[in-house]
C-alpha positions as semicolon CSV with decimal commas, in nm:
position;residue;x (nm);y (nm);z (nm)
1;M;-12,121;18,260;19,686
2;T;-12,461;18,456;19,680
3;G;-12,812;18,426;19,872
4;S;-13,050;18,205;19,786
5;P;-13,391;18,344;19,657
6;P;-13,660;18,382;19,938
7;P;-13,922;18,108;19,948
8;G;-14,300;18,171;19,807
9;P;-14,504;18,304;20,069
10;E;-14,159;18,578;20,165
11;K;-14,196;18,652;19,788
12;A;-14,560;18,777;19,808
13;V;-14,528;18,993;20,134
14;K;-14,197;19,132;19,931
15;A;-14,463;19,205;19,641
16;V;-14,655;19,433;19,899
17;V;-14,332;19,600;20,022
18;R;-14,251;19,688;19,631
19;R;-14,579;19,806;19,569
20;Y;-14,622;20,052;19,860
21;W;-14,293;20,205;19,830
22;N;-14,331;20,212;19,425
23;G;-14,626;20,410;19,527
24;C;-14,490;20,689;19,760
25;S;-14,160;20,729;19,574
26;D;-14,252;21,054;19,451
27;S;-14,376;21,218;19,803
28;Y;-14,115;21,006;20,016
29;D;-13,835;21,265;20,052
30;A;-14,129;21,560;20,169
31;D;-14,239;21,308;20,487
32;G;-14,043;21,497;20,737
33;I;-13,760;21,252;20,818
34;S;-13,649;21,097;20,493
35;G;-13,524;21,402;20,278
36;I;-13,224;21,640;20,327
37;D;-13,339;21,985;20,274
38;T;-13,079;22,226;20,434
39;A;-12,702;22,255;20,417
40;E;-12,724;22,256;20,805
41;Q;-12,886;21,916;20,793
42;R;-12,662;21,775;20,531
43;E;-12,395;21,853;20,744
44;A;-12,501;21,732;21,032
45;W;-12,557;21,385;20,865
46;L;-12,223;21,407;20,716
47;S;-12,063;21,409;21,067
48;V;-12,241;21,108;21,181
49;L;-12,120;20,916;20,908
50;R;-11,745;21,042;20,941
51;T;-11,761;20,963;21,327
52;W;-11,871;20,635;21,245
53;L;-11,664;20,533;20,908
54;G;-11,350;20,707;21,011
55;D;-11,255;21,024;20,798
56;S;-10,917;20,890;20,633
57;D;-10,846;20,929;20,264
58;R;-10,919;20,539;20,154
59;S;-11,234;20,507;20,008
60;K;-11,455;20,274;20,129
61;R;-11,677;20,024;19,917
62;A;-12,023;20,075;20,091
63;L;-12,338;19,888;20,025
64;D;-12,624;20,076;20,107
65;L;-12,942;19,845;20,121
66;G;-13,315;20,003;20,102
67;C;-13,132;20,311;19,968
68;G;-13,480;20,431;19,871
69;T;-13,448;20,746;19,696
70;G;-13,081;20,732;19,777
71;T;-13,066;20,997;20,078
72;L;-12,784;20,822;20,257
73;S;-12,603;20,652;19,891
74;V;-12,554;21,045;19,802
75;L;-12,395;21,130;20,137
76;L;-12,149;20,817;20,111
77;A;-12,049;20,934;19,802
78;A;-12,019;21,275;19,853
79;L;-11,753;21,135;20,140
80;G;-11,560;20,987;19,875
81;H;-11,668;20,639;19,902
82;D;-11,772;20,383;19,645
83;V;-12,124;20,320;19,677
84;T;-12,388;20,103;19,572
85;G;-12,733;20,121;19,629
86;V;-12,998;19,848;19,614
87;D;-13,367;19,839;19,677
88;L;-13,696;19,653;19,587
89;S;-13,859;19,963;19,435
90;P;-13,773;20,064;19,089
91;A;-13,944;20,378;19,111
92;M;-13,748;20,468;19,412
93;L;-13,444;20,380;19,264
94;E;-13,505;20,601;18,961
95;R;-13,552;20,899;19,210
96;A;-13,202;20,808;19,374
97;R;-13,054;20,787;18,991
98;S;-13,180;21,147;18,942
99;K;-13,027;21,254;19,261
100;A;-12,704;21,135;19,174
101;R;-12,663;21,316;18,839
102;E;-12,768;21,632;18,975
103;R;-12,467;21,607;19,204
104;D;-12,292;21,462;18,948
105;L;-12,214;21,141;19,158
106;S;-12,103;20,822;19,052
107;I;-12,316;20,570;19,204
108;D;-12,420;20,195;19,140
109;F;-12,807;20,154;19,189
110;R;-12,953;19,797;19,113
111;T;-13,286;19,648;19,206
112;G;-13,248;19,406;19,432
113;D;-13,340;19,209;19,737
114;A;-13,166;19,299;20,143
115;E;-13,220;18,920;20,214
116;S;-13,094;18,771;19,913
117;L;-12,782;18,959;19,793
118;Q;-12,616;18,873;19,454
119;V;-12,283;18,994;19,571
120;P;-11,951;18,733;19,638
121;D;-11,848;18,700;19,995
122;S;-11,671;18,993;20,193
123;A;-11,762;19,237;19,854
124;Y;-11,766;19,552;20,081
125;D;-11,601;19,729;20,389
126;V;-11,896;19,858;20,508
127;V;-12,314;19,755;20,467
128;T;-12,569;20,099;20,545
129;A;-12,914;20,048;20,573
130;R;-13,154;20,347;20,648
131;H;-13,518;20,255;20,836
132;L;-13,490;19,891;20,673
133;I;-13,492;19,641;20,891
134;W;-13,851;19,643;21,019
135;T;-13,990;19,598;20,670
136;L;-13,821;19,261;20,618
137;P;-13,975;18,929;20,642
138;N;-13,663;18,770;20,818
139;P;-13,442;19,017;20,960
140;A;-13,246;18,732;21,137
141;S;-13,146;18,622;20,770
142;A;-13,066;18,933;20,637
143;L;-12,810;18,989;20,916
144;R;-12,651;18,679;20,830
145;E;-12,626;18,765;20,498
146;W;-12,486;19,143;20,542
147;R;-12,251;18,956;20,748
148;R;-12,159;18,735;20,475
149;V;-12,089;19,059;20,228
150;V;-11,883;19,275;20,450
151;R;-11,504;19,170;20,471
152;P;-11,389;19,070;20,802
153;G;-11,328;19,397;21,014
154;G;-11,553;19,549;20,830
155;R;-11,872;19,750;20,969
156;I;-12,279;19,746;20,938
157;L;-12,427;20,073;21,020
158;L;-12,810;20,068;21,094
159;I;-13,033;20,412;21,123
160;E;-13,344;20,265;21,265
161;G;-13,631;20,402;21,507
162;Y;-13,927;20,244;21,713
163;W;-14,227;20,364;21,529
164;D;-14,495;20,494;21,703
165;F;-14,782;20,326;21,433
166;P;-15,120;20,329;21,565
167;Q;-15,197;20,068;21,368
168;P;-15,071;19,909;21,023
169;W;-15,124;20,116;20,762
170;D;-15,234;20,120;20,352
171;E;-15,057;19,793;20,218
172;Y;-14,890;19,730;20,519
173;R;-15,248;19,594;20,675
174;E;-15,163;19,280;20,480
175;I;-14,849;19,228;20,597
176;H;-14,749;19,314;20,950
177;D;-14,801;19,026;21,102
178;D;-14,519;18,849;20,868
179;L;-14,264;19,137;20,952
180;P;-14,102;19,013;21,318
181;L;-13,989;19,348;21,346
182;Y;-14,254;19,578;21,219
183;R;-14,289;19,956;21,413
184;G;-13,896;19,914;21,508
185;R;-13,779;19,858;21,843
186;P;-13,610;20,074;22,106
187;P;-13,217;20,072;22,049
188;E;-13,151;19,831;22,347
189;E;-13,412;19,569;22,195
190;L;-13,277;19,596;21,872
191;R;-12,894;19,595;22,016
192;E;-13,014;19,224;22,207
193;F;-13,154;19,116;21,905
194;I;-12,859;19,188;21,696
195;A;-12,625;19,011;21,938
196;G;-12,828;18,759;21,928
197;H;-12,730;18,642;21,596
198;G;-12,339;18,640;21,651
199;F;-12,223;18,998;21,690
200;E;-12,053;19,056;21,971
201;R;-11,948;19,457;21,949
202;V;-12,285;19,637;21,914
203;E;-12,299;20,041;21,959
204;Q;-12,540;20,261;21,951
205;E;-12,585;20,681;21,927
206;S;-12,918;20,835;21,990
207;L;-12,999;21,071;21,665
208;M;-13,259;21,246;21,853
209;T;-13,069;21,602;21,721
210;P;-13,359;21,781;21,546
211;T;-13,104;21,929;21,298
212;L;-13,076;21,558;21,127
213;W;-13,422;21,568;21,058
214;G;-13,531;21,946;20,988
215;E;-13,757;21,885;21,248
216;K;-13,794;21,769;21,641
217;P;-13,863;21,389;21,574
218;D;-14,186;21,221;21,734
219;Q;-13,978;20,903;21,725
220;E;-13,723;20,749;21,902
221;L;-13,455;20,758;21,599
222;Y;-13,106;20,603;21,656
223;L;-12,805;20,450;21,484
224;V;-12,632;20,125;21,585
225;A;-12,318;20,017;21,465
226;I;-12,220;19,638;21,437
227;D;-11,853;19,531;21,408
228;V;-11,814;19,236;21,168
229;P;-11,526;19,023;21,352
230;G;-11,200;19,003;21,182
């Protein structure tokens, strides 16, 4: 089974999203919270991922959605996991492939829609997404789709935040009213949203440690772990 294509109006929204992220692919890693610049920062992220994915010797099948320039995909592969990265932006994916080549990591990067995955049921042990859900026109459908592609007993990890945008910016001025979670949500609100879509066990961890981001975060940043029922 695979996801269904989005209806017409959603395609228009996604075209704007794709255009925006294509345009900022070259500068994305330098914006303060998107790239990883130091060994200390890298180790801090690896520690977070080990905590939530387990530190066993068994490689997990990991699907990194909205993978962007591959920041999280590269970390997952460095931990020994079998990683597929999916993003709507071809330009972002080219940057991600370059990162993987530089580190001699084998990662399958694909152009795709996080709300409508061309992936069989229960194909992955874990789905990850970093700063993604606020960009989606149909986050409830996305959660159902992510649950579909994760095996029973697997896990969904969302690294998210509550963004203090004073007003919509750039291309998002056109579409922010079409994005239910635009600007993100405080962790308790996002957990409530997720729980309202059939997930019984949803945990969170604050990610406000400056080492993770290379600077003190201006926004509230956190991780949400969702257990897929067995």
